[in-house]
């Protein structure tokens, strides 16, 4: 269809004129994509409580953030491609492909370091980072395909309750993930054929049976509705995305620790990212079917909702990724107990996501719920940032509940606002764009918070634990914090205090990001959600 006629497509092809699925087909389709979304969400949280033990086995605290960054980076840059492929060929084959790649990456992650250093790749930590990148390539198709499928099945006014349901599913996975990850890390170590398989490896292996179930449901229950976009994939734009964000994330990860911020390597990476961004904009302006349609940024709902989602994702990663680390190293909890410490946050998230989703469907309004959630989130993070080594169990629970209640509305309603603002023919691309901004926010958040953590420890450890003789090995400091019985009393207090200050500083940064996201949310236009006949 000529580009000049594109913006009028919604009126000529209303949703109610499209081929309808029976109620039974809709329910089965919804169940299928929920299984896929659960698989994707579970893997984002199950690894967090296992990371301290993984680092202790594989070494390399300075590469802590890259285990998450590699997964999020590849998952992020593939999201727009998967969204476009779904518009072209239908959702089911793309989701199935993503599941297969995801499972292959999971198997390889479980094997990281088992055979010692590998040629070219290097030690076990490098292997894990590479295999997490492969896992992320598959994961990019999962959430995007799930949300776009729901957009195919239901009009915006009906999507609110499903957006809330998906947010609740994410909350369920977020609750189950840390608990399962911690339990496996602490209790699942086994000896097979004389070889010890560490418990944390089952954090990745557990994806395999879940993946088999997901594949079965997808292949037998999810109808493959044909694509409605006659365009082609913008491979040049996809390449420019990679050329922009890989050097950016590398610069954020090594700046201030591996290399000074003003070093030629870091400055060169930032310049390469800036050049990549310029080329990306140039390519997308000329592409017939851009992977990131710049025309969509003319819509204030699309632009501001995605910006708020980007900032919220950064803030969330600063809490979800590093709170389990704090619980284990400062409070001395086991991996299982550290996972349990996230339960109040995830319970609050699950509750508010469901309630706000239903309210959005009933009132056909999303903005009041997003604004209310933002207020609660700011209060929750403010109190969370004031925890310390002496904070008691119940004192931490109510803080985490507030954070979860504030996060819940944004899990589905920002995406709903974006979908409501675009034409049906661009649902896949718009949904992918929303997922892209969420994931790039998460990716940059992990890199930024990881760099802040490493820099904070490098500053605090020499001041608080001078008997360690500086900070020759941050991995050693982490191991000492996990085994304080090896230290004298003064050094033990100093090491724990260094981690306390370094991690709580991250929570204050998360509060600042959430505050900016709240201001952006206030500027999002309030539009009524469309119904089936609109």
Coordinates of C-alpha atoms in Angstrom, one line a residue:
X1 CA 0.0 0.0 0.0
X2 CA 1.4 3.4 -0.9
X3 CA 2.9 5.2 2.1
X4 CA 0.6 8.3 1.6
X5 CA -2.5 6.2 2.1
X6 CA -1.2 4.3 5.1
X7 CA -2.5 6.6 7.9
X8 CA -6.1 6.0 6.7
X9 CA -6.0 2.2 6.9
X10 CA -7.7 1.9 10.2
X11 CA -10.9 3.5 8.9
X12 CA -11.0 1.4 5.8
X13 CA -10.2 -1.9 7.5
X14 CA -11.9 -1.7 11.0
X15 CA -11.2 -4.5 13.4
X16 CA -14.7 -5.9 13.3
X17 CA -14.4 -6.4 9.5
X18 CA -11.4 -8.7 9.9
X19 CA -11.8 -12.5 10.1
X20 CA -13.0 -13.5 13.6
X21 CA -11.8 -16.4 15.7
X22 CA -14.3 -18.3 17.8
X23 CA -14.3 -17.7 21.6
X24 CA -12.7 -21.1 22.1
X25 CA -9.9 -20.2 19.6
X26 CA -9.3 -17.0 21.4
X27 CA -9.0 -18.7 24.8
X28 CA -6.6 -21.3 23.4
X29 CA -4.6 -18.6 21.7
X30 CA -4.4 -16.6 24.9
X31 CA -3.3 -19.7 26.9
X32 CA -0.6 -20.4 24.3
X33 CA 1.0 -17.0 24.4
X34 CA 0.7 -16.9 28.2
X35 CA 2.9 -20.0 28.4
X36 CA 5.5 -18.3 26.2
X37 CA 5.4 -15.1 28.1
X38 CA 5.8 -17.0 31.4
X39 CA 8.9 -18.7 29.9
X40 CA 10.4 -15.4 28.9
X41 CA 9.6 -13.6 32.2
X42 CA 10.8 -16.5 34.4
X43 CA 14.3 -16.4 32.8
X44 CA 14.7 -12.7 33.5
X45 CA 14.3 -13.2 37.3
X46 CA 15.4 -16.8 38.0
X47 CA 19.1 -15.9 37.4
X48 CA 19.3 -13.0 39.8
X49 CA 19.5 -15.0 43.0
X50 CA 22.0 -17.4 41.4
X51 CA 24.4 -14.8 40.2
X52 CA 26.6 -14.5 43.4
X53 CA 27.1 -18.3 43.4
X54 CA 27.8 -18.3 39.7
X55 CA 30.4 -15.6 40.1
X56 CA 32.0 -17.4 43.0
X57 CA 32.4 -20.5 40.7
X58 CA 33.3 -18.9 37.4
X59 CA 35.1 -15.7 38.9
X60 CA 34.7 -12.2 37.4
X61 CA 32.6 -9.8 39.5
X62 CA 33.8 -7.1 37.1
X63 CA 31.7 -8.9 34.4
X64 CA 28.7 -9.3 36.7
X65 CA 26.5 -6.9 34.7
X66 CA 27.4 -8.4 31.3
X67 CA 25.7 -11.7 32.1
X68 CA 22.4 -9.7 32.1
X69 CA 23.5 -7.1 29.5
X70 CA 24.4 -9.8 26.9
X71 CA 20.9 -11.4 27.3
X72 CA 19.1 -8.0 27.2
X73 CA 21.2 -6.6 24.3
X74 CA 20.6 -9.4 21.8
X75 CA 17.0 -9.6 22.9
X76 CA 16.5 -5.9 22.4
X77 CA 18.0 -5.5 19.0
X78 CA 16.1 -8.5 17.6
X79 CA 12.7 -7.2 18.9
X80 CA 11.9 -4.8 16.0
X81 CA 12.9 -7.6 13.5
X82 CA 10.6 -10.1 15.2
X83 CA 7.8 -7.6 15.3
X84 CA 8.1 -7.0 11.5
X85 CA 8.4 -10.7 10.8
X86 CA 5.2 -11.3 12.7
X87 CA 3.4 -8.7 10.7
X88 CA 4.7 -10.4 7.5
X89 CA 4.3 -14.1 8.2
X90 CA 2.0 -14.3 11.2
X91 CA 2.9 -14.7 14.9
X92 CA 3.2 -18.5 15.4
X93 CA 6.2 -19.4 13.2
X94 CA 8.2 -16.5 14.7
X95 CA 7.4 -17.4 18.3
X96 CA 8.2 -21.1 17.6
X97 CA 11.6 -20.0 16.1
X98 CA 12.3 -17.9 19.2
X99 CA 11.5 -20.7 21.6
X100 CA 13.9 -23.1 19.8
X101 CA 16.8 -20.6 19.9
X102 CA 16.0 -19.8 23.5
X103 CA 16.2 -23.4 24.5
X104 CA 19.5 -24.0 22.7
X105 CA 20.9 -21.0 24.5
X106 CA 19.6 -22.3 27.9
X107 CA 21.3 -25.6 27.4
X108 CA 24.6 -23.9 26.6
X109 CA 24.4 -21.6 29.6
X110 CA 24.0 -24.6 31.8
X111 CA 27.2 -26.0 30.3
X112 CA 29.3 -22.8 30.7
X113 CA 32.7 -23.6 32.2
X114 CA 32.1 -27.3 32.5
X115 CA 34.9 -28.1 30.0
X116 CA 37.3 -25.4 31.2
X117 CA 38.5 -22.5 29.0
X118 CA 37.5 -22.8 25.3
X119 CA 39.4 -21.6 22.3
X120 CA 38.6 -18.0 21.3
X121 CA 35.8 -17.7 23.8
X122 CA 37.9 -18.1 27.0
X123 CA 36.9 -18.9 30.5
X124 CA 33.6 -20.0 31.9
X125 CA 32.4 -16.4 32.6
X126 CA 33.0 -15.4 29.0
X127 CA 31.2 -18.6 27.9
X128 CA 28.2 -17.7 30.0
X129 CA 28.0 -14.2 28.6
X130 CA 28.1 -15.5 25.0
X131 CA 25.5 -18.2 25.7
X132 CA 23.3 -15.7 27.4
X133 CA 23.5 -13.6 24.2
X134 CA 22.3 -16.6 22.2
X135 CA 19.5 -17.1 24.7
X136 CA 18.5 -13.5 24.3
X137 CA 18.3 -13.8 20.5
X138 CA 15.5 -16.3 21.1
X139 CA 13.9 -14.4 23.9
X140 CA 13.4 -11.3 21.7
X141 CA 10.6 -13.2 19.9
X142 CA 8.7 -14.4 23.0
X143 CA 7.3 -11.3 24.7
X144 CA 6.9 -9.4 21.5
X145 CA 5.0 -12.2 19.9
X146 CA 2.8 -12.6 23.0
X147 CA 1.7 -9.0 23.3
X148 CA 1.2 -8.6 19.5
X149 CA -0.9 -11.8 19.4
X150 CA -3.2 -10.3 22.1
X151 CA -3.4 -7.1 20.1
X152 CA -4.5 -9.2 17.1
X153 CA -7.2 -11.0 19.1
X154 CA -8.8 -8.1 21.1
X155 CA -9.5 -4.4 20.6
X156 CA -7.9 -1.9 22.9
X157 CA -10.9 -1.5 25.2
X158 CA -10.9 -5.2 25.9
X159 CA -7.1 -5.5 26.2
X160 CA -6.9 -3.7 29.5
X161 CA -7.9 -6.8 31.5
X162 CA -5.5 -9.0 29.5
X163 CA -2.7 -6.4 29.9
X164 CA -3.4 -6.7 33.6
X165 CA -3.4 -10.5 33.4
X166 CA -0.1 -10.5 31.5
X167 CA 1.3 -8.1 34.1
X168 CA 0.1 -10.6 36.8
X169 CA 1.7 -13.4 34.9
X170 CA 5.0 -11.5 34.9
X171 CA 4.5 -11.0 38.6
X172 CA 4.0 -14.7 39.1
X173 CA 7.1 -15.5 37.2
X174 CA 8.9 -12.8 39.1
X175 CA 7.8 -14.4 42.4
X176 CA 8.6 -18.0 41.2
X177 CA 11.9 -17.0 39.5
X178 CA 13.9 -15.8 42.5
X179 CA 12.5 -18.5 44.8
X180 CA 13.2 -21.3 42.3
X181 CA 16.5 -19.8 41.4
X182 CA 17.6 -19.6 45.0
X183 CA 16.3 -23.1 45.9
X184 CA 18.1 -24.7 42.9
X185 CA 21.3 -22.8 43.7
X186 CA 21.2 -24.0 47.3
X187 CA 19.8 -27.5 47.0
X188 CA 20.0 -28.9 43.4
X189 CA 23.8 -29.8 43.3
X190 CA 24.0 -33.4 42.2
X191 CA 26.7 -35.9 41.2
X192 CA 26.1 -37.5 37.8
X193 CA 28.5 -40.2 36.7
X194 CA 31.1 -39.0 39.1
X195 CA 30.8 -35.4 37.9
X196 CA 29.4 -32.6 40.2
X197 CA 26.7 -30.5 38.6
X198 CA 26.4 -27.3 40.6
X199 CA 22.9 -26.3 41.6
X200 CA 23.0 -23.0 39.8
X201 CA 23.3 -24.8 36.4
X202 CA 19.7 -26.1 36.9
X203 CA 18.6 -22.5 36.8
X204 CA 19.1 -22.8 33.0
X205 CA 18.3 -26.4 32.6
X206 CA 14.8 -25.8 34.1
X207 CA 13.9 -23.9 30.9
X208 CA 14.0 -27.1 28.9
X209 CA 10.9 -28.9 30.2
X210 CA 9.0 -25.6 30.3
X211 CA 10.1 -25.0 26.7
X212 CA 8.8 -28.4 25.5
X213 CA 5.4 -27.6 27.0
X214 CA 5.4 -24.2 25.3
X215 CA 6.3 -25.7 22.0
X216 CA 3.5 -28.2 22.2
X217 CA 0.9 -25.6 23.1
X218 CA 2.1 -23.3 20.3
X219 CA 2.1 -25.9 17.6
X220 CA -1.3 -27.4 18.6
X221 CA -3.3 -24.6 20.0
X222 CA -2.2 -21.2 18.5
X223 CA -3.9 -20.4 15.1
X224 CA -1.5 -18.8 12.7
X225 CA -3.4 -15.8 11.4
X226 CA -1.8 -14.5 8.2
X227 CA 0.3 -11.4 8.2
X228 CA -1.3 -8.1 7.0
X229 CA 1.9 -6.1 6.1
X230 CA 3.1 -6.4 2.6
X231 CA 6.5 -4.9 3.3
X232 CA 10.0 -6.4 3.8
X233 CA 12.4 -6.4 6.6
X234 CA 14.6 -3.4 7.0
X235 CA 17.9 -5.2 7.5
X236 CA 20.0 -2.0 7.1
X237 CA 18.0 -0.5 10.0
X238 CA 18.5 -3.6 12.1
X239 CA 22.2 -3.4 11.5
X240 CA 22.3 0.2 12.5
X241 CA 20.5 -0.6 15.7
X242 CA 23.3 -3.0 16.5
X243 CA 26.0 -0.5 15.5
X244 CA 24.4 2.1 17.8
X245 CA 23.8 0.1 21.0
X246 CA 26.7 -2.3 21.2
X247 CA 29.4 0.4 21.5
X248 CA 27.1 2.4 23.8
X249 CA 26.7 -0.5 26.2
X250 CA 30.4 -1.4 26.0
X251 CA 31.3 2.2 26.9
X252 CA 28.9 2.2 29.9
X253 CA 30.2 -1.1 31.1
X254 CA 33.9 -0.4 31.0
X255 CA 33.9 3.3 31.7
X256 CA 35.3 4.3 35.0
X257 CA 36.5 0.8 35.9
X258 CA 38.3 -1.0 33.2
X259 CA 39.2 2.3 31.5
X260 CA 38.8 5.9 32.6
X261 CA 35.8 7.8 31.3
X262 CA 38.1 10.1 29.3
X263 CA 40.2 7.3 27.8
X264 CA 40.5 6.9 24.0
X265 CA 38.7 3.5 24.2
X266 CA 35.6 4.8 26.1
X267 CA 35.4 8.1 24.1
X268 CA 35.8 6.2 20.9
X269 CA 32.9 3.8 21.8
X270 CA 30.6 6.8 22.6
X271 CA 31.6 8.4 19.3
X272 CA 30.9 5.2 17.5
X273 CA 27.5 5.0 19.1
X274 CA 26.7 8.6 18.2
X275 CA 27.8 7.8 14.6
X276 CA 25.6 4.7 14.6
X277 CA 22.6 6.7 15.8
X278 CA 23.1 9.3 13.0
X279 CA 23.3 6.5 10.4
X280 CA 20.2 4.8 11.9
X281 CA 18.1 8.0 11.6
X282 CA 19.4 8.5 8.0
X283 CA 18.6 4.9 7.0
X284 CA 15.1 4.9 8.6
X285 CA 14.1 8.1 7.0
X286 CA 14.7 6.5 3.6
X287 CA 13.4 2.9 4.3
X288 CA 10.1 1.9 2.8
X289 CA 9.3 -0.3 5.8
X290 CA 11.6 0.9 8.6
X291 CA 12.4 -1.4 11.4
X292 CA 11.9 1.7 13.7
X293 CA 9.2 3.7 11.9
X294 CA 10.1 7.3 12.7
X295 CA 6.7 8.5 11.7
X296 CA 5.2 6.9 14.8
X297 CA 7.2 9.4 16.9
X298 CA 5.0 12.1 15.7
X299 CA 2.3 10.7 18.0
X300 CA 2.8 12.1 21.5
X301 CA 1.2 9.1 23.2
X302 CA 3.6 6.7 21.3
X303 CA 6.7 8.9 22.1
X304 CA 6.0 9.8 25.7
X305 CA 4.7 6.4 26.8
X306 CA 7.8 4.7 25.3
X307 CA 10.1 7.2 27.0
X308 CA 8.4 6.6 30.4
X309 CA 8.6 2.9 29.8
X310 CA 12.3 3.2 29.0
X311 CA 13.0 5.1 32.2
X312 CA 10.8 2.8 34.3
X313 CA 12.7 -0.2 32.9
X314 CA 16.0 1.3 33.9
X315 CA 14.8 2.0 37.5
X316 CA 13.3 -1.5 37.8
X317 CA 16.6 -3.2 36.9
X318 CA 18.4 -1.2 39.5
X319 CA 16.2 -2.8 42.1
X320 CA 15.4 -6.3 40.7
X321 CA 19.0 -7.1 39.7
X322 CA 20.8 -5.8 42.8
X323 CA 18.4 -6.3 45.7
X324 CA 19.1 -10.1 45.8
X325 CA 22.9 -9.2 45.8
X326 CA 22.3 -6.8 48.7
X327 CA 20.3 -9.4 50.7
X328 CA 23.0 -12.1 50.3
X329 CA 26.1 -9.9 50.9
X330 CA 24.8 -7.4 53.5
X331 CA 22.1 -9.3 55.3
X332 CA 23.9 -12.7 54.9
X333 CA 20.9 -14.5 53.5
X334 CA 21.1 -17.7 51.5
X335 CA 20.2 -17.6 47.8
X336 CA 16.8 -19.1 48.7
X337 CA 16.1 -16.5 51.4
X338 CA 17.3 -13.7 49.1
X339 CA 14.7 -14.8 46.5
X340 CA 12.0 -14.8 49.2
X341 CA 13.0 -11.2 50.0
X342 CA 11.6 -10.2 46.6
X343 CA 8.2 -11.8 47.3
X344 CA 6.6 -8.7 48.7
X345 CA 7.6 -6.6 45.7
X346 CA 6.3 -9.2 43.3
X347 CA 3.1 -9.7 45.2
X348 CA 2.3 -6.0 45.1
X349 CA 3.1 -5.9 41.4
X350 CA 0.8 -8.9 40.7
X351 CA -2.1 -7.4 42.7
X352 CA -1.9 -3.9 41.2
X353 CA -1.3 -5.1 37.7
X354 CA -4.5 -7.2 37.7
X355 CA -6.6 -4.6 39.4
X356 CA -5.4 -1.7 37.2
X357 CA -5.9 -3.8 34.0
X358 CA -9.5 -4.5 34.9
X359 CA -10.1 -0.9 35.8
X360 CA -8.7 0.3 32.5
X361 CA -11.1 -2.0 30.6
X362 CA -14.0 -0.9 32.7
X363 CA -13.3 2.9 32.5
X364 CA -11.5 2.8 29.1
X365 CA -8.9 5.1 30.6
X366 CA -5.2 4.4 31.3
X367 CA -3.6 7.7 32.4
X368 CA -5.1 8.0 35.9
X369 CA -3.9 4.5 36.8
X370 CA -0.4 5.2 35.4
X371 CA -0.1 8.5 37.4
X372 CA -1.4 6.9 40.6
X373 CA 1.1 4.0 40.2
X374 CA 3.9 6.5 39.7
X375 CA 3.2 8.3 43.0
X376 CA 3.2 5.0 44.9
X377 CA 6.4 3.9 43.2
X378 CA 8.2 7.1 44.2
X379 CA 7.2 6.7 47.8
X380 CA 8.2 3.0 47.8
X381 CA 11.7 3.5 46.3
X382 CA 12.3 6.5 48.7
X383 CA 11.9 4.2 51.7
X384 CA 13.7 1.3 50.1
X385 CA 16.8 3.4 49.6
X386 CA 17.0 3.9 53.3
X387 CA 17.5 0.3 54.3
X388 CA 20.7 -0.8 56.0
X389 CA 22.4 -3.8 57.6
X390 CA 20.2 -3.4 60.7
X391 CA 16.9 -3.4 58.7
X392 CA 14.5 -6.1 60.0
X393 CA 12.4 -8.5 58.0
X394 CA 9.1 -6.8 58.4
X395 CA 10.6 -3.4 58.0
X396 CA 11.8 -4.4 54.5
X397 CA 8.6 -6.1 53.5
X398 CA 6.3 -3.1 53.6
X399 CA 8.9 -1.1 51.6
X400 CA 9.0 -3.8 48.9
X401 CA 5.2 -4.0 48.8
X402 CA 5.0 -0.3 48.0
X403 CA 7.5 -0.6 45.2
X404 CA 5.6 -3.5 43.7
X405 CA 2.3 -1.7 43.9
X406 CA 3.8 1.2 42.1
X407 CA 5.4 -0.9 39.4
X408 CA 2.2 -2.9 38.6
X409 CA 0.2 -0.4 36.4
X410 CA 3.2 0.2 34.1
X411 CA 3.6 -3.5 33.3
X412 CA 0.8 -3.5 30.8
X413 CA -0.8 0.0 30.5
X414 CA 2.1 1.8 28.8
X415 CA 2.0 -0.9 26.1
X416 CA -1.8 -0.6 25.9
X417 CA -1.6 3.2 25.4
X418 CA 0.9 2.7 22.5
X419 CA -1.3 0.0 20.8
X420 CA -4.3 2.2 21.2
X421 CA -2.6 5.1 19.4
X422 CA -1.6 3.2 16.1
X423 CA -3.3 1.5 13.2
X424 CA -4.0 -2.2 13.2
X425 CA -1.5 -2.7 10.3
X426 CA 1.2 -1.5 12.6
X427 CA 0.3 -3.3 15.7
X428 CA 3.3 -5.7 15.4
X429 CA 5.8 -2.9 14.8
X430 CA 4.3 -0.6 17.5
X431 CA 4.3 -3.5 20.0
X432 CA 7.8 -4.3 19.1
X433 CA 8.8 -0.7 19.5
X434 CA 7.3 -0.7 23.0
X435 CA 9.2 -3.9 23.9
X436 CA 12.3 -2.4 22.3
X437 CA 12.3 0.7 24.6
X438 CA 11.5 -1.5 27.6
X439 CA 14.4 -3.8 26.9
X440 CA 16.8 -1.1 25.9
X441 CA 16.0 0.6 29.1
X442 CA 16.6 -2.7 31.0
X443 CA 19.9 -3.2 29.0
X444 CA 21.2 0.2 29.6
X445 CA 20.0 0.0 33.2
X446 CA 22.0 -3.2 33.9
X447 CA 25.1 -1.7 32.3
X448 CA 24.8 1.7 34.1
X449 CA 24.0 0.2 37.5
X450 CA 26.7 -2.5 37.1
X451 CA 29.2 0.2 36.4
X452 CA 28.0 2.3 39.4
X453 CA 28.3 -0.8 41.6
X454 CA 31.8 -1.6 40.5
X455 CA 32.9 2.0 40.9
X456 CA 31.2 2.3 44.2
X457 CA 33.0 -0.8 45.6
X458 CA 36.3 0.4 44.2
X459 CA 35.8 3.6 46.2
X460 CA 34.4 2.2 49.4
X461 CA 36.4 -0.9 50.0
X462 CA 39.8 0.8 50.5
X463 CA 38.2 3.3 52.9
X464 CA 36.2 0.7 55.0
X465 CA 38.5 -2.3 54.8
X466 CA 42.1 -1.0 54.4
X467 CA 43.5 -4.3 55.7
X468 CA 42.5 -5.9 52.4
X469 CA 45.3 -4.0 50.8
X470 CA 43.3 -2.0 48.3
X471 CA 41.0 -3.8 45.8
X472 CA 43.2 -6.1 43.7
X473 CA 40.3 -8.4 43.0
X474 CA 36.6 -7.4 43.4
X475 CA 35.7 -11.0 43.0
X476 CA 37.7 -11.8 46.1
X477 CA 35.9 -9.1 48.0
X478 CA 32.5 -10.6 47.0
X479 CA 33.7 -14.0 48.1
X480 CA 34.8 -12.6 51.5
X481 CA 31.4 -10.9 51.9
X482 CA 29.7 -14.3 51.3
X483 CA 32.0 -15.9 53.8
X484 CA 32.5 -13.3 56.6
X485 CA 33.8 -16.0 59.0
X486 CA 37.1 -15.7 57.2
X487 CA 37.6 -12.1 58.2
X488 CA 38.5 -10.3 61.5
X489 CA 35.6 -8.3 63.0
X490 CA 36.7 -4.9 61.8
X491 CA 37.4 -6.0 58.2
X492 CA 34.1 -8.0 58.1
X493 CA 32.2 -4.8 59.1
X494 CA 34.1 -2.8 56.5
X495 CA 33.4 -5.2 53.6
X496 CA 29.7 -5.4 54.5
X497 CA 29.5 -1.7 54.9
X498 CA 31.1 -1.1 51.5
X499 CA 28.5 -3.3 49.8
X500 CA 25.8 -1.6 51.8
X501 CA 26.7 1.9 50.6
X502 CA 27.4 0.8 47.0
X503 CA 24.1 -1.0 46.5
X504 CA 21.8 1.5 48.3
X505 CA 23.4 4.2 46.2
X506 CA 21.9 2.4 43.2
X507 CA 18.4 2.6 44.8
X508 CA 18.7 6.4 45.0
X509 CA 19.6 6.5 41.3
X510 CA 16.6 4.3 40.6
X511 CA 14.5 6.9 42.5
X512 CA 15.7 9.7 40.3
X513 CA 14.9 7.7 37.1
X514 CA 11.4 6.9 38.5
X515 CA 10.9 10.6 39.2
X516 CA 11.7 11.6 35.6
X517 CA 9.5 8.8 34.3
X518 CA 6.6 10.2 36.5
X519 CA 7.0 13.7 35.0
X520 CA 6.9 12.2 31.5
X521 CA 3.8 10.2 32.4
X522 CA 2.0 13.4 33.4
X523 CA 2.5 14.7 29.8
X524 CA 1.0 11.6 28.1
X525 CA -2.3 12.6 26.4
X526 CA -5.3 10.8 27.9
X527 CA -7.2 9.0 25.2
X528 CA -10.2 6.8 25.4
X529 CA -9.5 3.1 24.6
X530 CA -11.1 2.0 21.4
X531 CA -13.8 -0.6 21.4
X532 CA -14.5 -3.4 18.9
X533 CA -16.7 -1.2 16.7
X534 CA -14.5 2.0 16.8

